[in-house]
mmCIF file of C-alpha atoms in Angstrom:
data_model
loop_
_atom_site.group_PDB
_atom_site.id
_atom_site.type_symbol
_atom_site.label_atom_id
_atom_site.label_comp_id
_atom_site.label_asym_id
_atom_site.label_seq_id
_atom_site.Cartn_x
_atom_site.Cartn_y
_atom_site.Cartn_z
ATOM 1 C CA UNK A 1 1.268 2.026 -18.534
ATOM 2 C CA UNK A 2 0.383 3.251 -15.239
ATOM 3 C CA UNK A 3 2.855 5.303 -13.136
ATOM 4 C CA UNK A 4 2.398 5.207 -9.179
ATOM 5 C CA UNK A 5 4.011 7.652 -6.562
ATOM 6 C CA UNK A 6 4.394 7.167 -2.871
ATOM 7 C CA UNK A 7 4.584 9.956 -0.434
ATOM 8 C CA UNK A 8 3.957 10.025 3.491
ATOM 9 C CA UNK A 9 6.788 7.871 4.905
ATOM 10 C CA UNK A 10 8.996 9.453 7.568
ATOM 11 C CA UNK A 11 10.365 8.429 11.252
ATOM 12 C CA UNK A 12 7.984 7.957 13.926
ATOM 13 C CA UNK A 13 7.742 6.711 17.416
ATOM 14 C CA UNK A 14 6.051 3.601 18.793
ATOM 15 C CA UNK A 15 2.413 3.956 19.471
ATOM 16 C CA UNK A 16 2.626 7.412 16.539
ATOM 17 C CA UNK A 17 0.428 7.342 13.210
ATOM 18 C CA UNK A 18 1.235 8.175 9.874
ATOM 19 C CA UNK A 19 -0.940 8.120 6.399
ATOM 20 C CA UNK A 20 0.982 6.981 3.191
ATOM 21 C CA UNK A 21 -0.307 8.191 -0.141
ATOM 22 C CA UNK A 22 -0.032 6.503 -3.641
ATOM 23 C CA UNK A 23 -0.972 8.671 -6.433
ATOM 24 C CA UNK A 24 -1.631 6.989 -9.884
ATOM 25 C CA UNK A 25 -1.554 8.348 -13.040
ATOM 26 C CA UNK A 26 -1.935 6.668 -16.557
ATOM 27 C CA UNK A 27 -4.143 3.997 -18.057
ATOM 28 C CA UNK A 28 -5.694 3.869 -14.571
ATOM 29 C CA UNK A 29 -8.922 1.948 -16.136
ATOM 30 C CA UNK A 30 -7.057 -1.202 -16.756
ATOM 31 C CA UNK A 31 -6.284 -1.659 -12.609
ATOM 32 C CA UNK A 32 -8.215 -3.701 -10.812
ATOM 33 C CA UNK A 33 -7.211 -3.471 -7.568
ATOM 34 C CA UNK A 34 -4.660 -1.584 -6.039
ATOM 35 C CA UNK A 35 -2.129 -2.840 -2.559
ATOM 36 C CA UNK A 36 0.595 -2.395 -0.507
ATOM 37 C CA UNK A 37 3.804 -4.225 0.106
ATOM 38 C CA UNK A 38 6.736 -3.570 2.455
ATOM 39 C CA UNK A 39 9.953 -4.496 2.645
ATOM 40 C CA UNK A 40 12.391 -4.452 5.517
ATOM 41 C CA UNK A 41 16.343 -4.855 5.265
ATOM 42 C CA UNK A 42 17.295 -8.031 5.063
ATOM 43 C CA UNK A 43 14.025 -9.577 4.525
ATOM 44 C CA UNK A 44 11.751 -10.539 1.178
ATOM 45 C CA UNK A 45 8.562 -7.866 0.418
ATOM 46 C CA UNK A 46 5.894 -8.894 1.989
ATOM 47 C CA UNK A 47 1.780 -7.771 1.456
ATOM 48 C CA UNK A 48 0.261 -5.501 3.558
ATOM 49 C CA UNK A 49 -2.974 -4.388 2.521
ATOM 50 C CA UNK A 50 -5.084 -4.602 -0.491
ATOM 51 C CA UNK A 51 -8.530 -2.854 -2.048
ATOM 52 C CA UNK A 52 -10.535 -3.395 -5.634
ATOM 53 C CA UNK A 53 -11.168 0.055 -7.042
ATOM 54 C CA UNK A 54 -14.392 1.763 -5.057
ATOM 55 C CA UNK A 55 -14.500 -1.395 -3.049
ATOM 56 C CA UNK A 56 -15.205 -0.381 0.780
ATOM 57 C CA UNK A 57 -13.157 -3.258 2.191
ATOM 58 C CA UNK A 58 -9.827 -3.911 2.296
ATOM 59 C CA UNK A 59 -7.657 -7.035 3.189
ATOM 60 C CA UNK A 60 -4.725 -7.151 5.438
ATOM 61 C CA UNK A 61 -1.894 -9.362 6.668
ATOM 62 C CA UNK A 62 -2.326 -10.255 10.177
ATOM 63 C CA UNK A 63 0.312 -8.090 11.207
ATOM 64 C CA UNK A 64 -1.209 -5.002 10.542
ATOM 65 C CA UNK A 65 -4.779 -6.178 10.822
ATOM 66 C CA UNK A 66 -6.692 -3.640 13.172
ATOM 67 C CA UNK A 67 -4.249 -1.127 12.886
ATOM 68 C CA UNK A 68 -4.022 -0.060 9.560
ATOM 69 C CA UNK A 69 -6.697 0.645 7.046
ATOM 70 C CA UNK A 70 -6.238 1.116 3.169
ATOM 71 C CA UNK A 71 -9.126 3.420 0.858
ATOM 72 C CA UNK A 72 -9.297 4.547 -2.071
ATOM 73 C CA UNK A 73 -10.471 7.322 -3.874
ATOM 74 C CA UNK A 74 -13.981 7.139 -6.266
ATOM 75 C CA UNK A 75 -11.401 9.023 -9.283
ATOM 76 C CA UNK A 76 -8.992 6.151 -9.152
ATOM 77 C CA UNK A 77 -6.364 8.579 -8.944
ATOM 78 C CA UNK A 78 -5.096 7.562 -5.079
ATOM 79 C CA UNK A 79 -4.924 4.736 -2.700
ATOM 80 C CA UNK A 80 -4.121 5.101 1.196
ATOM 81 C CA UNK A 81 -2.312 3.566 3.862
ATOM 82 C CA UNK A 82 -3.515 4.789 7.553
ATOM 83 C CA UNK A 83 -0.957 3.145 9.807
ATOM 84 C CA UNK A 84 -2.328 3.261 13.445
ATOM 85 C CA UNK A 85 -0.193 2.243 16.798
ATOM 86 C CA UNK A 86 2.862 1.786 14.667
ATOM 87 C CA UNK A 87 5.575 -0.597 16.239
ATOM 88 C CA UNK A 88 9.308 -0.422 15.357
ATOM 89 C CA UNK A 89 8.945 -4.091 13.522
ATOM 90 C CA UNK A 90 6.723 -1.920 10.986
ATOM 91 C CA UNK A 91 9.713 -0.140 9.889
ATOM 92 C CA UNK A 92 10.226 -0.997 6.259
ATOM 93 C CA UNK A 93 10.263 0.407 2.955
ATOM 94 C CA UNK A 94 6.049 0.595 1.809
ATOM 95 C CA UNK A 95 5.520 0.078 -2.195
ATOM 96 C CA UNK A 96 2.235 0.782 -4.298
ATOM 97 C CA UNK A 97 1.213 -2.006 -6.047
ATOM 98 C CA UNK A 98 -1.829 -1.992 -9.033
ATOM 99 C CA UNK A 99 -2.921 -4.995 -10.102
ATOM 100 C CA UNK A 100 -3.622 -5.387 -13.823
ATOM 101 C CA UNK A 101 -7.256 -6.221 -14.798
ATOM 102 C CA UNK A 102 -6.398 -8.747 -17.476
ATOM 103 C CA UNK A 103 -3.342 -10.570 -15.900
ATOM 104 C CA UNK A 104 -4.529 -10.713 -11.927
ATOM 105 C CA UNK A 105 -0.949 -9.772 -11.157
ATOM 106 C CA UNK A 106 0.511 -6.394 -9.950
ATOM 107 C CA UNK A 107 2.381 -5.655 -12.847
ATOM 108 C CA UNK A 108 2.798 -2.044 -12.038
ATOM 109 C CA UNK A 109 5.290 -0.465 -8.735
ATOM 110 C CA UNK A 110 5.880 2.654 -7.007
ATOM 111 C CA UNK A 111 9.662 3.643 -5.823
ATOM 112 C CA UNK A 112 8.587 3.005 -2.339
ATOM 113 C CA UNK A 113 8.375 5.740 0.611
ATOM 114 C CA UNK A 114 11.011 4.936 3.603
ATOM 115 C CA UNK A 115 8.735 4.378 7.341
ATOM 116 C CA UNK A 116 10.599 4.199 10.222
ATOM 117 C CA UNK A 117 9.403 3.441 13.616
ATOM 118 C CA UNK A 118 11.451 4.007 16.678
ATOM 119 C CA UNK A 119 11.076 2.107 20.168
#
């Protein structure tokens, strides 16, 4: 099992930053990439951001592409979320997603931290 914890989230303004955290823990070595989603009321979770393990790239969903920027850590112990020029429409529960190595799928979730972005 792996276990992953968010931290970070908080209320903002428009145009602020904020960095989210995910710390993982567990049988870390059987990840193979690690992401984030977010979900806003009323609407289905959507991906944000993802990263393979010491990979120096990450991939984004338009929305967020150019302001925010996901790394990782060599240990495999934490993945990050820099959000950049945050708008209120960013405002959303953010989960930590690991994808498993033999599946493809991200089979393991964080609680989720609460952002919220004020106009």
């Amino acid at each position: 099992q792996v276990q992953l914890v968010e931290s970070g989230g908080g209320l903002v303004q428009a145009g602020d930053s904020l960095r989210l955290s995910c710390a993982a823990s567990g049988r870390t070595f059987s990840t193979s990439a690690m992401a984030w989603f977010r979900q806003a009321p009323g609407k289905e979770r959507e991906f944000v951001a993802a990263i393979r393990w010491s990979a120096d790239r990450g991939y984004y969903a338009d929305s967020v592409k150019g302001r925010f920027t996901i790394s990782t850590d060599n240990a495999k112990t934490t993945v990050y979320l820099q959000m950049n020029s945050l708008k209120p429409e960013d405002t959303a529960v953010y989960y930590c997603a690991a994808e498993a190595m033999r599946t493809h799928v991200y089979d393991y979730w964080g609680q989720g931290t609460q952002v919220t972005v004020s106009s």
